[in-house]
Every structure is written in C-alpha cells, then in structure tokens.
CSV table of C-alpha atoms in Angstrom, one decimal:
chain,number,residue,atom,x,y,z
A,1,LEU,CA,-61.8,-70.9,-3.0
A,2,THR,CA,-62.0,-74.8,-3.9
A,3,THR,CA,-60.8,-76.6,-6.1
A,4,SER,CA,-63.8,-77.3,-8.6
A,5,ASP,CA,-64.0,-73.6,-8.0
A,6,VAL,CA,-61.0,-72.9,-9.4
A,7,SER,CA,-61.7,-75.7,-12.1
A,8,VAL,CA,-65.3,-73.8,-13.3
A,9,ARG,CA,-63.9,-70.2,-13.1
A,10,GLN,CA,-60.9,-71.8,-15.2
A,11,ARG,CA,-63.3,-73.4,-17.6
A,12,ARG,CA,-65.6,-70.2,-18.1
A,13,VAL,CA,-62.4,-67.9,-18.3
A,14,TRP,CA,-61.1,-70.5,-21.3
A,15,ARG,CA,-64.8,-70.9,-22.6
A,16,GLN,CA,-65.2,-66.8,-22.7
A,17,SER,CA,-61.4,-66.1,-24.8
A,18,ALA,CA,-61.2,-69.0,-27.3
A,19,LEU,CA,-64.1,-67.9,-29.0
A,20,PRO,CA,-63.5,-64.6,-30.1
A,21,LEU,CA,-59.7,-65.8,-30.0
A,22,VAL,CA,-61.0,-68.2,-32.8
A,23,LEU,CA,-63.1,-65.1,-34.2
A,24,LEU,CA,-60.3,-63.6,-34.6
A,25,VAL,CA,-57.8,-66.0,-36.4
A,26,LEU,CA,-60.9,-66.2,-39.1
A,27,VAL,CA,-61.8,-62.9,-39.4
A,28,ALA,CA,-57.4,-62.6,-40.0
A,29,VAL,CA,-57.7,-65.3,-42.7
A,30,LEU,CA,-60.9,-63.9,-44.7
A,31,PRO,CA,-59.7,-61.0,-46.8
A,32,PHE,CA,-57.3,-63.7,-48.1
A,33,ILE,CA,-60.2,-66.2,-49.5
A,34,ALA,CA,-63.8,-64.5,-50.2
A,35,ILE,CA,-63.8,-60.9,-49.4
A,36,SER,CA,-63.3,-58.0,-51.7
A,37,LYS,CA,-61.4,-54.3,-50.7
A,38,PHE,CA,-64.7,-52.5,-49.7
A,39,THR,CA,-66.0,-55.6,-48.1
A,40,VAL,CA,-62.7,-55.4,-45.5
A,41,THR,CA,-63.2,-51.7,-44.7
A,42,LEU,CA,-66.8,-52.0,-44.4
A,43,LEU,CA,-65.9,-54.8,-42.0
A,44,THR,CA,-63.1,-52.5,-40.5
A,45,GLU,CA,-66.0,-49.7,-39.8
A,46,ALA,CA,-68.3,-52.3,-38.4
A,47,MET,CA,-65.4,-53.4,-35.9
A,48,ILE,CA,-65.0,-50.0,-34.6
A,49,PHE,CA,-68.4,-49.4,-34.3
A,50,ALA,CA,-68.8,-52.8,-32.1
A,51,ILE,CA,-65.8,-51.3,-29.9
A,52,TRP,CA,-68.3,-48.3,-29.3
A,53,ALA,CA,-71.7,-50.0,-29.2
A,54,MET,CA,-69.8,-52.5,-26.4
A,55,SER,CA,-68.8,-49.4,-24.4
A,56,LEU,CA,-72.2,-48.2,-24.7
A,57,ASP,CA,-73.8,-51.3,-23.8
A,58,ILE,CA,-71.7,-51.6,-20.1
A,59,LEU,CA,-73.6,-47.7,-19.2
A,60,VAL,CA,-77.2,-49.4,-21.3
A,61,GLY,CA,-76.6,-52.8,-19.7
A,62,PHE,CA,-75.0,-53.5,-16.8
A,63,VAL,CA,-75.2,-50.2,-14.7
A,64,GLY,CA,-79.0,-49.3,-16.5
A,65,LEU,CA,-78.0,-45.6,-17.6
A,66,ILE,CA,-79.2,-44.9,-20.9
A,67,SER,CA,-77.3,-42.4,-22.3
A,68,PHE,CA,-78.7,-40.3,-24.9
A,69,GLY,CA,-75.1,-38.9,-26.0
A,70,HIS,CA,-72.1,-41.6,-26.2
A,71,ALA,CA,-71.0,-39.8,-28.9
A,72,ALA,CA,-69.1,-37.3,-27.0
A,73,ALA,CA,-66.4,-39.4,-26.2
A,74,PHE,CA,-66.1,-41.2,-29.4
A,75,GLY,CA,-66.1,-37.9,-30.9
A,76,LEU,CA,-64.0,-36.1,-28.4
A,77,ALA,CA,-61.2,-39.3,-28.5
A,78,GLY,CA,-60.8,-38.8,-32.5
A,79,TYR,CA,-60.5,-35.1,-32.7
A,80,ALA,CA,-57.5,-35.9,-29.5
A,81,ALA,CA,-56.2,-38.5,-31.6
A,82,GLY,CA,-56.6,-36.8,-34.9
A,83,TYR,CA,-55.2,-33.2,-33.7
A,84,PHE,CA,-52.1,-35.7,-31.7
A,85,ALA,CA,-51.3,-37.5,-35.1
A,86,LYS,CA,-52.0,-34.4,-37.2
A,87,GLU,CA,-49.3,-31.8,-35.4
A,88,ILE,CA,-47.2,-33.8,-33.0
A,89,THR,CA,-46.4,-37.9,-33.9
A,90,ASN,CA,-48.6,-40.4,-35.7
A,91,ASP,CA,-47.6,-43.0,-33.4
A,92,PHE,CA,-50.7,-45.1,-33.0
A,93,LEU,CA,-50.0,-45.9,-29.3
A,94,LEU,CA,-49.1,-42.5,-28.3
A,95,ALA,CA,-52.2,-41.1,-30.2
A,96,LEU,CA,-54.2,-43.7,-28.7
A,97,ALA,CA,-52.8,-42.9,-24.8
A,98,VAL,CA,-53.3,-39.1,-25.7
A,99,ALA,CA,-57.0,-39.1,-26.8
A,100,GLU,CA,-57.3,-41.8,-24.0
A,101,LEU,CA,-56.0,-39.1,-20.9
A,102,VAL,CA,-58.1,-36.7,-22.5
A,103,VAL,CA,-61.7,-39.1,-22.7
A,104,ALA,CA,-60.8,-40.1,-19.4
A,105,LEU,CA,-60.3,-37.3,-17.4
A,106,ILE,CA,-63.2,-35.1,-19.0
A,107,ALA,CA,-65.1,-38.6,-18.3
A,108,ALA,CA,-63.9,-38.2,-14.5
A,109,ALA,CA,-64.8,-34.8,-13.9
A,110,LEU,CA,-68.0,-35.2,-15.6
A,111,GLY,CA,-69.4,-38.2,-14.7
A,112,TYR,CA,-68.2,-38.0,-10.8
A,113,ILE,CA,-71.3,-35.3,-11.3
A,114,VAL,CA,-73.5,-37.2,-13.8
A,115,VAL,CA,-74.3,-40.4,-12.5
A,116,ARG,CA,-75.8,-39.0,-9.3
A,117,VAL,CA,-78.8,-38.8,-11.8
A,118,SER,CA,-80.2,-42.1,-13.4
A,119,GLY,CA,-83.2,-42.7,-16.2
A,120,ILE,CA,-84.4,-40.0,-18.2
A,121,ALA,CA,-82.4,-37.3,-16.0
A,122,PHE,CA,-79.5,-39.2,-17.3
A,123,ALA,CA,-80.1,-39.7,-20.6
A,124,VAL,CA,-80.7,-35.7,-21.5
A,125,ILE,CA,-78.0,-34.7,-19.6
A,126,SER,CA,-75.4,-37.1,-21.6
A,127,LEU,CA,-77.1,-35.9,-24.9
A,128,CYS,CA,-76.5,-31.6,-23.2
A,129,ILE,CA,-73.4,-32.6,-22.6
A,130,ALA,CA,-72.6,-34.3,-26.6
A,131,GLN,CA,-74.3,-31.3,-28.1
A,132,VAL,CA,-72.3,-28.6,-26.0
A,133,PHE,CA,-68.9,-30.5,-27.4
A,134,PHE,CA,-70.6,-30.4,-30.9
A,135,THR,CA,-71.0,-26.8,-31.0
A,136,ILE,CA,-67.3,-26.4,-29.3
A,137,ALA,CA,-66.2,-29.1,-32.5
A,138,VAL,CA,-68.3,-26.5,-34.6
A,139,VAL,CA,-67.4,-23.2,-33.6
A,140,TRP,CA,-63.5,-23.8,-31.8
A,141,ARG,CA,-62.2,-22.9,-35.8
A,142,GLN,CA,-58.3,-23.1,-34.8
A,143,ILE,CA,-58.2,-26.7,-33.7
A,144,THR,CA,-61.5,-28.4,-35.6
A,145,ASP,CA,-62.2,-26.8,-38.7
A,146,GLY,CA,-65.4,-25.9,-38.3
A,147,MET,CA,-67.9,-28.0,-39.6
A,148,ASP,CA,-65.4,-28.8,-42.5
A,149,GLY,CA,-64.2,-31.2,-40.2
A,150,MET,CA,-60.2,-31.9,-39.2
A,151,VAL,CA,-58.7,-33.3,-43.0
A,152,GLY,CA,-55.3,-34.9,-43.7
A,153,VAL,CA,-54.9,-37.0,-41.0
A,154,PRO,CA,-51.7,-39.4,-41.3
A,155,LEU,CA,-52.2,-42.9,-41.1
A,156,PRO,CA,-50.8,-44.6,-37.9
A,157,LYS,CA,-47.0,-46.1,-37.3
A,158,LEU,CA,-46.8,-49.3,-34.5
A,159,VAL,CA,-43.4,-50.0,-33.9
A,160,GLY,CA,-42.1,-48.2,-36.5
A,161,LEU,CA,-44.5,-50.0,-39.0
A,162,THR,CA,-46.6,-47.4,-40.7
A,163,VAL,CA,-50.6,-48.9,-40.7
A,164,GLY,CA,-52.1,-48.9,-44.2
A,165,PRO,CA,-55.0,-48.8,-45.2
A,166,GLY,CA,-57.0,-51.9,-45.9
A,167,TYR,CA,-56.0,-54.8,-44.8
A,168,ALA,CA,-53.4,-53.9,-42.2
A,169,LEU,CA,-55.5,-51.1,-40.8
A,170,TYR,CA,-58.4,-54.0,-40.2
A,171,LEU,CA,-56.2,-56.2,-38.6
A,172,LEU,CA,-55.5,-53.5,-36.1
A,173,THR,CA,-58.9,-53.0,-35.2
A,174,ALA,CA,-59.8,-56.8,-35.3
A,175,ILE,CA,-57.7,-57.6,-32.6
A,176,SER,CA,-59.0,-54.0,-30.7
A,177,LEU,CA,-61.9,-55.7,-30.7
A,178,CYS,CA,-61.1,-58.7,-29.7
A,179,ALA,CA,-59.1,-58.0,-26.9
A,180,VAL,CA,-61.9,-55.5,-25.8
A,181,TYR,CA,-64.0,-58.8,-26.0
A,182,ILE,CA,-62.0,-60.5,-24.0
A,183,VAL,CA,-61.2,-57.9,-21.3
A,184,LEU,CA,-64.7,-56.7,-20.9
A,185,ALA,CA,-66.3,-60.2,-20.4
A,186,ARG,CA,-63.4,-61.0,-17.4
A,187,PHE,CA,-64.4,-57.4,-16.3
A,188,LEU,CA,-68.1,-57.9,-16.4
A,189,ASP,CA,-67.6,-61.3,-14.5
A,190,SER,CA,-65.6,-59.6,-11.8
A,191,PRO,CA,-66.7,-59.6,-8.0
A,192,PHE,CA,-66.5,-55.3,-9.6
A,193,GLY,CA,-68.7,-56.7,-12.6
A,194,ARG,CA,-71.8,-58.8,-10.7
A,195,THR,CA,-71.7,-55.6,-8.1
A,196,LEU,CA,-72.7,-53.2,-10.9
A,197,GLN,CA,-75.4,-55.5,-12.2
A,198,ALA,CA,-77.0,-55.5,-8.7
A,199,ILE,CA,-76.8,-52.3,-8.9
A,200,ARG,CA,-78.8,-51.8,-12.1
A,201,THR,CA,-81.3,-54.8,-10.8
A,202,ASN,CA,-82.3,-52.7,-7.4
A,203,GLU,CA,-79.8,-49.8,-6.8
A,204,VAL,CA,-81.7,-49.1,-2.9
A,205,ARG,CA,-80.9,-52.5,-1.9
A,206,ALA,CA,-77.2,-52.4,-3.2
A,207,ALA,CA,-76.7,-49.2,-1.3
A,208,SER,CA,-78.5,-50.8,1.7
A,209,ILE,CA,-76.2,-53.7,1.9
A,210,GLY,CA,-73.1,-51.8,1.9
A,211,ILE,CA,-72.0,-51.0,-1.8
A,212,ASN,CA,-71.1,-47.5,-2.5
A,213,VAL,CA,-73.1,-47.4,-6.1
A,214,HIS,CA,-72.0,-43.9,-6.8
A,215,LEU,CA,-68.3,-45.2,-6.9
A,216,HIS,CA,-69.3,-47.5,-9.2
A,217,LYS,CA,-71.1,-46.2,-11.6
A,218,TRP,CA,-68.7,-43.3,-11.6
A,219,ILE,CA,-66.0,-46.2,-12.6
A,220,ALA,CA,-67.9,-47.9,-15.1
A,221,PHE,CA,-68.4,-44.3,-16.9
A,222,VAL,CA,-65.3,-43.4,-17.0
A,223,ILE,CA,-64.0,-47.4,-18.6
A,224,SER,CA,-67.2,-46.8,-20.5
A,225,TRP,CA,-66.1,-43.8,-22.4
A,226,ALA,CA,-62.1,-44.8,-22.4
A,227,VAL,CA,-63.2,-47.9,-24.2
A,228,ALA,CA,-65.7,-45.4,-27.1
A,229,GLY,CA,-62.2,-43.6,-27.2
A,230,LEU,CA,-60.1,-46.4,-28.5
A,231,ALA,CA,-63.4,-46.8,-31.0
A,232,GLY,CA,-62.8,-43.0,-31.5
A,233,THR,CA,-58.9,-43.3,-32.4
A,234,LEU,CA,-59.2,-46.3,-34.5
A,235,MET,CA,-61.9,-44.7,-36.6
A,236,VAL,CA,-60.4,-40.9,-36.9
A,237,PHE,CA,-57.4,-43.3,-38.9
A,238,LEU,CA,-59.6,-45.3,-40.8
A,239,LYS,CA,-61.4,-42.0,-42.1
A,240,ALA,CA,-58.2,-39.9,-42.0
A,241,GLY,CA,-60.5,-37.7,-40.2
A,242,THR,CA,-63.2,-36.5,-38.4
A,243,THR,CA,-66.0,-34.1,-38.3
A,244,PRO,CA,-68.4,-32.5,-36.0
A,245,MET,CA,-70.9,-34.9,-37.2
A,246,SER,CA,-69.0,-37.6,-35.2
A,247,LEU,CA,-70.8,-35.8,-32.0
A,248,HIS,CA,-73.4,-35.0,-33.1
A,249,TRP,CA,-76.8,-36.6,-31.3
A,250,THR,CA,-77.9,-38.6,-34.0
A,251,GLU,CA,-74.5,-40.6,-33.8
A,252,SER,CA,-75.3,-41.7,-30.5
A,253,GLY,CA,-78.8,-42.1,-31.5
A,254,ASN,CA,-77.2,-45.0,-34.4
A,255,VAL,CA,-74.8,-46.6,-31.5
A,256,LEU,CA,-77.6,-46.8,-29.5
A,257,ILE,CA,-80.0,-48.7,-31.9
A,258,MET,CA,-76.3,-50.6,-32.7
A,259,VAL,CA,-76.7,-51.7,-29.1
A,260,ILE,CA,-80.8,-52.6,-28.9
A,261,PHE,CA,-80.6,-54.3,-32.2
A,262,GLY,CA,-78.3,-56.3,-30.9
A,263,GLY,CA,-79.3,-57.2,-27.6
A,264,ILE,CA,-79.1,-55.1,-24.2
A,265,GLY,CA,-76.8,-56.5,-21.4
A,266,THR,CA,-74.6,-58.7,-23.7
A,267,LEU,CA,-71.8,-58.3,-25.2
A,268,PHE,CA,-71.9,-60.3,-28.1
A,269,GLY,CA,-74.6,-58.2,-28.8
A,270,PRO,CA,-73.2,-55.0,-29.6
A,271,ILE,CA,-71.1,-56.8,-32.6
A,272,ILE,CA,-73.9,-58.6,-34.0
A,273,GLY,CA,-75.8,-55.2,-33.9
A,274,SER,CA,-73.1,-53.0,-35.2
A,275,ALA,CA,-72.3,-55.9,-37.9
A,276,VAL,CA,-76.0,-56.1,-38.9
A,277,PHE,CA,-76.1,-52.3,-38.7
A,278,VAL,CA,-73.1,-51.1,-41.3
A,279,PHE,CA,-73.9,-53.8,-43.4
A,280,ALA,CA,-77.6,-53.1,-43.4
A,281,ARG,CA,-76.7,-49.5,-44.4
A,282,ASP,CA,-74.7,-49.9,-46.8
A,283,GLU,CA,-76.9,-51.9,-48.6
A,284,PHE,CA,-80.0,-50.3,-48.2
A,285,THR,CA,-78.2,-46.7,-49.2
A,286,SER,CA,-77.8,-48.1,-52.4
A,287,ARG,CA,-80.7,-50.2,-53.1
A,288,PHE,CA,-83.1,-47.3,-51.7
A,289,GLN,CA,-83.4,-43.7,-52.0
A,290,ALA,CA,-85.5,-43.6,-49.0
A,291,TRP,CA,-83.3,-46.1,-47.2
A,292,GLN,CA,-84.2,-44.4,-43.6
A,293,PHE,CA,-87.8,-45.5,-43.9
A,294,VAL,CA,-86.9,-49.0,-44.6
A,295,PHE,CA,-84.0,-49.2,-42.4
A,296,GLY,CA,-86.5,-47.8,-39.3
A,297,LEU,CA,-89.3,-50.6,-40.4
A,298,VAL,CA,-86.8,-53.5,-40.6
A,299,PHE,CA,-85.8,-51.5,-37.0
A,300,VAL,CA,-89.1,-51.9,-35.6
A,301,ILE,CA,-89.9,-55.0,-36.7
A,302,VAL,CA,-87.1,-56.8,-35.2
A,303,VAL,CA,-87.5,-54.8,-31.8
A,304,LEU,CA,-90.9,-55.9,-31.9
A,305,VAL,CA,-90.7,-59.7,-32.5
A,306,PHE,CA,-87.2,-60.0,-30.6
A,307,PRO,CA,-87.4,-57.9,-27.8
A,308,ARG,CA,-84.2,-58.7,-26.4
A,309,GLY,CA,-82.9,-58.4,-29.7
A,310,LEU,CA,-80.9,-60.6,-32.0
A,311,ALA,CA,-78.3,-61.9,-29.5
A,312,GLY,CA,-81.2,-63.2,-27.2
A,313,ALA,CA,-83.3,-64.3,-30.3
A,314,ILE,CA,-80.0,-66.6,-31.0
A,315,SER,CA,-79.5,-67.3,-27.4
A,316,ARG,CA,-83.3,-68.8,-27.4
A,317,ILE,CA,-82.1,-71.4,-30.1
A,318,ARG,CA,-79.1,-72.5,-28.6
A,319,ILE,CA,-78.1,-75.8,-26.7
A,320,PRO,CA,-78.9,-76.2,-23.0
A,321,THR,CA,-75.7,-76.8,-21.9
A,322,TRP,CA,-75.0,-73.2,-23.1
A,323,ARG,CA,-76.9,-71.3,-20.8
A,324,THR,CA,-76.4,-72.9,-17.8
A,325,HIS,CA,-74.9,-70.2,-15.2
A,326,SER,CA,-71.8,-71.3,-13.0
B,1,MET,CA,-103.8,-52.0,-12.3
B,2,ALA,CA,-105.7,-49.9,-14.8
B,3,GLU,CA,-107.0,-52.9,-16.7
B,4,ALA,CA,-107.9,-54.9,-13.4
B,5,LEU,CA,-110.3,-51.6,-12.8
B,6,GLY,CA,-112.1,-52.6,-16.5
B,7,ILE,CA,-110.1,-49.6,-18.2
B,8,ASN,CA,-109.7,-50.5,-22.5
B,9,THR,CA,-105.6,-49.3,-21.6
B,10,GLN,CA,-105.1,-50.4,-25.3
B,11,SER,CA,-108.0,-47.8,-27.0
B,12,LEU,CA,-106.5,-45.2,-24.3
B,13,LEU,CA,-103.3,-45.4,-25.2
B,14,THR,CA,-104.0,-45.3,-29.5
B,15,VAL,CA,-106.3,-42.3,-28.9
B,16,VAL,CA,-103.8,-40.4,-26.3
B,17,PHE,CA,-101.2,-41.1,-28.8
B,18,GLY,CA,-104.0,-40.0,-31.8
B,19,VAL,CA,-104.2,-36.9,-29.9
B,20,ALA,CA,-100.8,-36.3,-29.1
B,21,ALA,CA,-99.7,-36.7,-32.9
B,22,GLY,CA,-103.2,-33.9,-33.6
B,23,LEU,CA,-101.0,-31.6,-31.4
B,24,ALA,CA,-97.7,-32.1,-32.8
B,25,ALA,CA,-99.8,-31.4,-36.0
B,26,PHE,CA,-101.3,-28.6,-35.4
B,27,ALA,CA,-97.6,-27.0,-33.7
B,28,GLY,CA,-96.5,-27.8,-36.9
B,29,ALA,CA,-99.6,-26.3,-39.0
B,30,LEU,CA,-98.6,-22.9,-36.9
B,31,GLY,CA,-95.2,-23.1,-37.6
B,32,ALA,CA,-95.1,-23.4,-41.6
B,33,PRO,CA,-95.8,-19.8,-42.3
B,34,ILE,CA,-92.3,-18.9,-39.9
B,35,PHE,CA,-90.1,-21.5,-39.9
B,36,ALA,CA,-89.0,-22.8,-43.5
B,37,VAL,CA,-90.8,-26.2,-44.4
B,38,HIS,CA,-88.5,-29.0,-45.6
B,39,PRO,CA,-88.5,-32.8,-44.6
B,40,ASP,CA,-86.0,-32.2,-42.5
B,41,MET,CA,-87.7,-29.8,-39.9
B,42,GLY,CA,-89.2,-32.0,-37.2
B,43,THR,CA,-85.0,-33.3,-36.3
B,44,GLY,CA,-84.5,-29.6,-34.5
B,45,ILE,CA,-87.7,-28.9,-33.0
B,46,LEU,CA,-88.2,-32.9,-31.9
B,47,LEU,CA,-85.2,-31.9,-29.3
B,48,ASP,CA,-86.4,-28.7,-28.3
B,49,SER,CA,-89.8,-30.0,-27.3
B,50,PHE,CA,-87.6,-32.8,-25.3
B,51,LEU,CA,-85.1,-30.2,-23.9
B,52,ALA,CA,-88.6,-28.3,-22.6
B,53,VAL,CA,-90.2,-31.3,-21.6
B,54,ILE,CA,-88.2,-32.4,-19.4
B,55,LEU,CA,-87.2,-29.0,-18.1
B,56,GLY,CA,-90.6,-27.9,-17.0
B,57,GLY,CA,-91.0,-31.6,-15.6
B,58,LEU,CA,-92.9,-35.0,-16.6
B,59,GLY,CA,-96.7,-34.5,-16.2
B,60,ASN,CA,-96.8,-30.7,-16.0
B,61,LEU,CA,-97.9,-28.9,-18.5
B,62,PRO,CA,-97.9,-25.8,-17.3
B,63,GLY,CA,-94.8,-26.7,-16.6
B,64,THR,CA,-94.1,-27.4,-19.9
B,65,ALA,CA,-95.4,-24.1,-21.3
B,66,ILE,CA,-92.8,-22.2,-19.3
B,67,GLY,CA,-90.0,-24.4,-19.9
B,68,ALA,CA,-91.1,-24.2,-23.9
B,69,LEU,CA,-90.9,-20.7,-23.4
B,70,PHE,CA,-87.8,-20.4,-21.4
B,71,VAL,CA,-85.9,-22.5,-24.2
B,72,ALA,CA,-87.4,-20.6,-27.2
B,73,LEU,CA,-85.9,-17.1,-25.2
B,74,VAL,CA,-82.6,-18.6,-24.0
B,75,LYS,CA,-82.2,-19.9,-28.3
B,76,SER,CA,-83.7,-16.2,-29.1
B,77,ILE,CA,-82.0,-14.2,-26.9
B,78,GLY,CA,-78.4,-16.5,-26.9
B,79,GLY,CA,-78.7,-15.9,-30.7
B,80,GLY,CA,-78.6,-12.0,-30.1
B,81,TYR,CA,-75.3,-12.4,-28.4
B,82,VAL,CA,-73.5,-15.0,-28.3
B,83,ALA,CA,-74.5,-16.4,-32.1
B,84,GLU,CA,-73.3,-19.9,-32.9
B,85,TRP,CA,-73.1,-20.4,-28.9
B,86,SER,CA,-76.3,-20.4,-27.8
B,87,THR,CA,-77.1,-24.0,-28.6
B,88,ALA,CA,-74.3,-24.8,-26.0
B,89,VAL,CA,-75.5,-22.5,-24.1
B,90,LEU,CA,-79.4,-23.7,-23.7
B,91,PHE,CA,-77.4,-27.4,-23.5
B,92,ALA,CA,-75.3,-26.4,-20.3
B,93,ILE,CA,-78.5,-24.9,-18.4
B,94,VAL,CA,-80.7,-27.5,-18.8
B,95,GLY,CA,-78.1,-30.1,-17.6
B,96,PHE,CA,-77.2,-28.3,-14.6
B,97,THR,CA,-80.8,-27.7,-13.8
B,98,LEU,CA,-81.0,-31.2,-14.4
B,99,ILE,CA,-78.6,-32.0,-12.0
B,100,LEU,CA,-79.7,-29.7,-9.4
B,101,ARG,CA,-83.2,-30.6,-10.0
B,102,PRO,CA,-83.4,-34.6,-11.4
B,103,THR,CA,-87.5,-34.0,-11.5
B,104,GLY,CA,-87.1,-31.0,-13.5
B,105,LEU,CA,-87.6,-27.6,-12.7
B,106,PHE,CA,-91.2,-28.2,-11.4
B,107,GLY,CA,-91.7,-31.7,-11.7
B,108,SER,CA,-93.9,-33.2,-8.7
B,109,GLY,CA,-91.4,-35.5,-7.0
B,110,ARG,CA,-91.3,-38.1,-9.9
B,111,GLU,CA,-87.8,-38.8,-11.5
B,112,ALA,CA,-87.9,-37.5,-14.7
C-alpha cells in the first residue's frame, strides 16, 4: 500500500461511517422535536425491518443467492430470544447472545448443504426450510404456544437498566441499525466482500482463479442469518412476543419486497425500502379496505419505472463525484 | 435470438401468459366444488404448485404432472398419519430432493 492508497481508504471509511452517524444523531433527537409516540413505534419497526432487509441483501445482492425463506432466521431468533428472556433472564445482551448462537449454529449446519445449489433451487430450498420451522412453531406447543404465539416477553434490561417501550427501545434499535450498517459497509468493502461480488458476477471464473466459492458462500450465509437474528431479537422485545407468522413465507416475501423496492446490491436501498414499506403499509391500511391492491400496484409501478429500486433512482440524481469508485 | 429470427416475442409471451392463466382458471373451476371457495384460496395452491413444478423439473410437463401427484399424495397420506406435520414432511422431502438433484427429478440438465 502506498500513502495515497491509505489516505483514499481512510477517506472511504470516513465517508461510510460519517453519514450513518449524522443520521443516527438526527434520528435520536427527532422524537423531541417533531414526531408522535405512534410514529416512534413505527420508526422502530421500520429500523428493525431495515436490519433484516440488509441481511437479506447480503445474500441477494452481494452473493446472488435469492432466498425466499429469510423469515426463518428472523423468526427463529425471535423465539430463541423470547423464550430465554421469559424463562431465564431478560438481559438484552445475554438474550441476544443466545439467539445469535442458536441462529448461527443452525445457519452453519443448513448453510453448509444449501449453498451448494443456486438459482430457483436455492430459493425453493430456503422456502422449504422456513416452512419447516413454521410448522415446528405451530406444532411444538410446550415451547411456542402454537398458533396463539408466545406472549408476555418482558422488556429487556441493558447494563441493569430496563429498556422501556417507546424512546429507549427506539434508541437501542437506531444504534443497532447504525452499527450494523457501518460494520456491513466495511465488511462488503473488504477483500472478502469483494470476493463475494466476484462470485456473484461469475462463479466459474471465481472458482478457476482459486477462490473457494463454497466456503465464501457459506460464511456469507451464516453472517446473513446472524444479522437477521439481531433484527428478530429486537422485534420480539418490541412486540413483547412473537407468533408463527414471523416464520411464514409471506414474511419472507415482504422482506424480499423491501429489498427489491429499495434497491438490490446496495446497503442503503433496503433501509429506504423498509421505511417506505412500513409507512406505506400503515398509510394504506388506514385509508383503503383493499390496501394490498393499492400496495401491490405501487410496488409494480416502482419496479417497472426504477428497475434498480428507489436507491437506484436516487443515485441517478446524485452529483457525479459521489459515484466515483476509488 | 428468437427476435432476430423474426418471431414477435412480445405477442408470443403475451399469448403464453394468457394460456397459462387460462389453464390455472380451468383448474380453479374444477377445484371449486371440492375446496372451499374464498378470496384467499390461491395462496395455498400457489405454494403447492410451485413445489410440484420444481420437483418435476422445469420445462418438463410429464415431470410436473408426476410432481403434482407426489405433492398431493404426500399431503393426503401424511395428513392421515402425521397430521399437522404433513406440510413439514413435504417441504423436507422437496428440500432434500433439490439438494441431491438441483434440476428436479426429471429436469433436463438445466439448473432449476
């Protein structure tokens, strides 16, 4: 590395973390200035979905594996964290650690096998996995309470303090989102992340220059599930419970919509996509009886007009200097 | 490629889409007296038919028919023996099959 390389790299690191940090401060002070309590809850939900959508985008946008069962990681972590918080202790970090351990172990076991296939076969296998977990959640009543769902998950405690509903949980989610964004941006910009993108572009060529394609895909799969696990953990504390519907394939479809809506292959896209999704859904459900019809129509139009999603539409109107790749 | 040979792909794709939708409508009309008719009746069958197509192998009509038969049999026989687990059993079988044969049971080389 030459000195100029280092300074270019430092500038990029700075740029990648500066914007999210500024946005974090903005989001943190927002409830004191403008928005209502209800909007705070909606924003919390949107930010949790954003973490989840980013984790899916690692697979879809950066590895080229279209997962149609990403609810599996989300719902699984929700059940693991919720059960742990209910039965043992409501310490947030401990519950998160347990959920991540469960999700990572299962992802490592499943991922080792499933990343061998790609395309529609991968989409269907991931769907099958999620549906098997869904059925387990419905049938295994001793742990999950079946279709009634797990209720009465206590509020989490962080370093001895209870993270209250509303602003405290909102801030915790905002900090998590910001941290996940910066870490993932650094991760995808690293040699490992670049290798993933090489695999997405041309798997055969990547393999022929000596890249261990299977190992890279496997690690990316586990990381993707682990990030989704963080989202699932936050969600179970926000909702104070979870139901088998968090594992259902319609949820996998929703998160895929958020990613496509926002822009595949960017980290910023899924954040925009999930924010638009949550607020549009709230708006449409209160205005129209057949809200899915309006929602679907808007989705189809956006995808037809902006094939690269909302982030693609925004990057087109950016000033040119922003798009240079150093 | 097909366009270069003078085929009107636009209208061809439209007709194919129309015929496919027509076939689905025919199946829906046949199924109406057996299943309950409700606005959400397409959701369940959507997943089942998707599994049948993938299991049989993309672009293989006899394979799809056999796949559909298999899906239906697993659901009904499984429903009799393991009740609520029958869908999980079906998904597990399809998942394992695809890991062993990513092109489906009767797929012709083309990765599904």
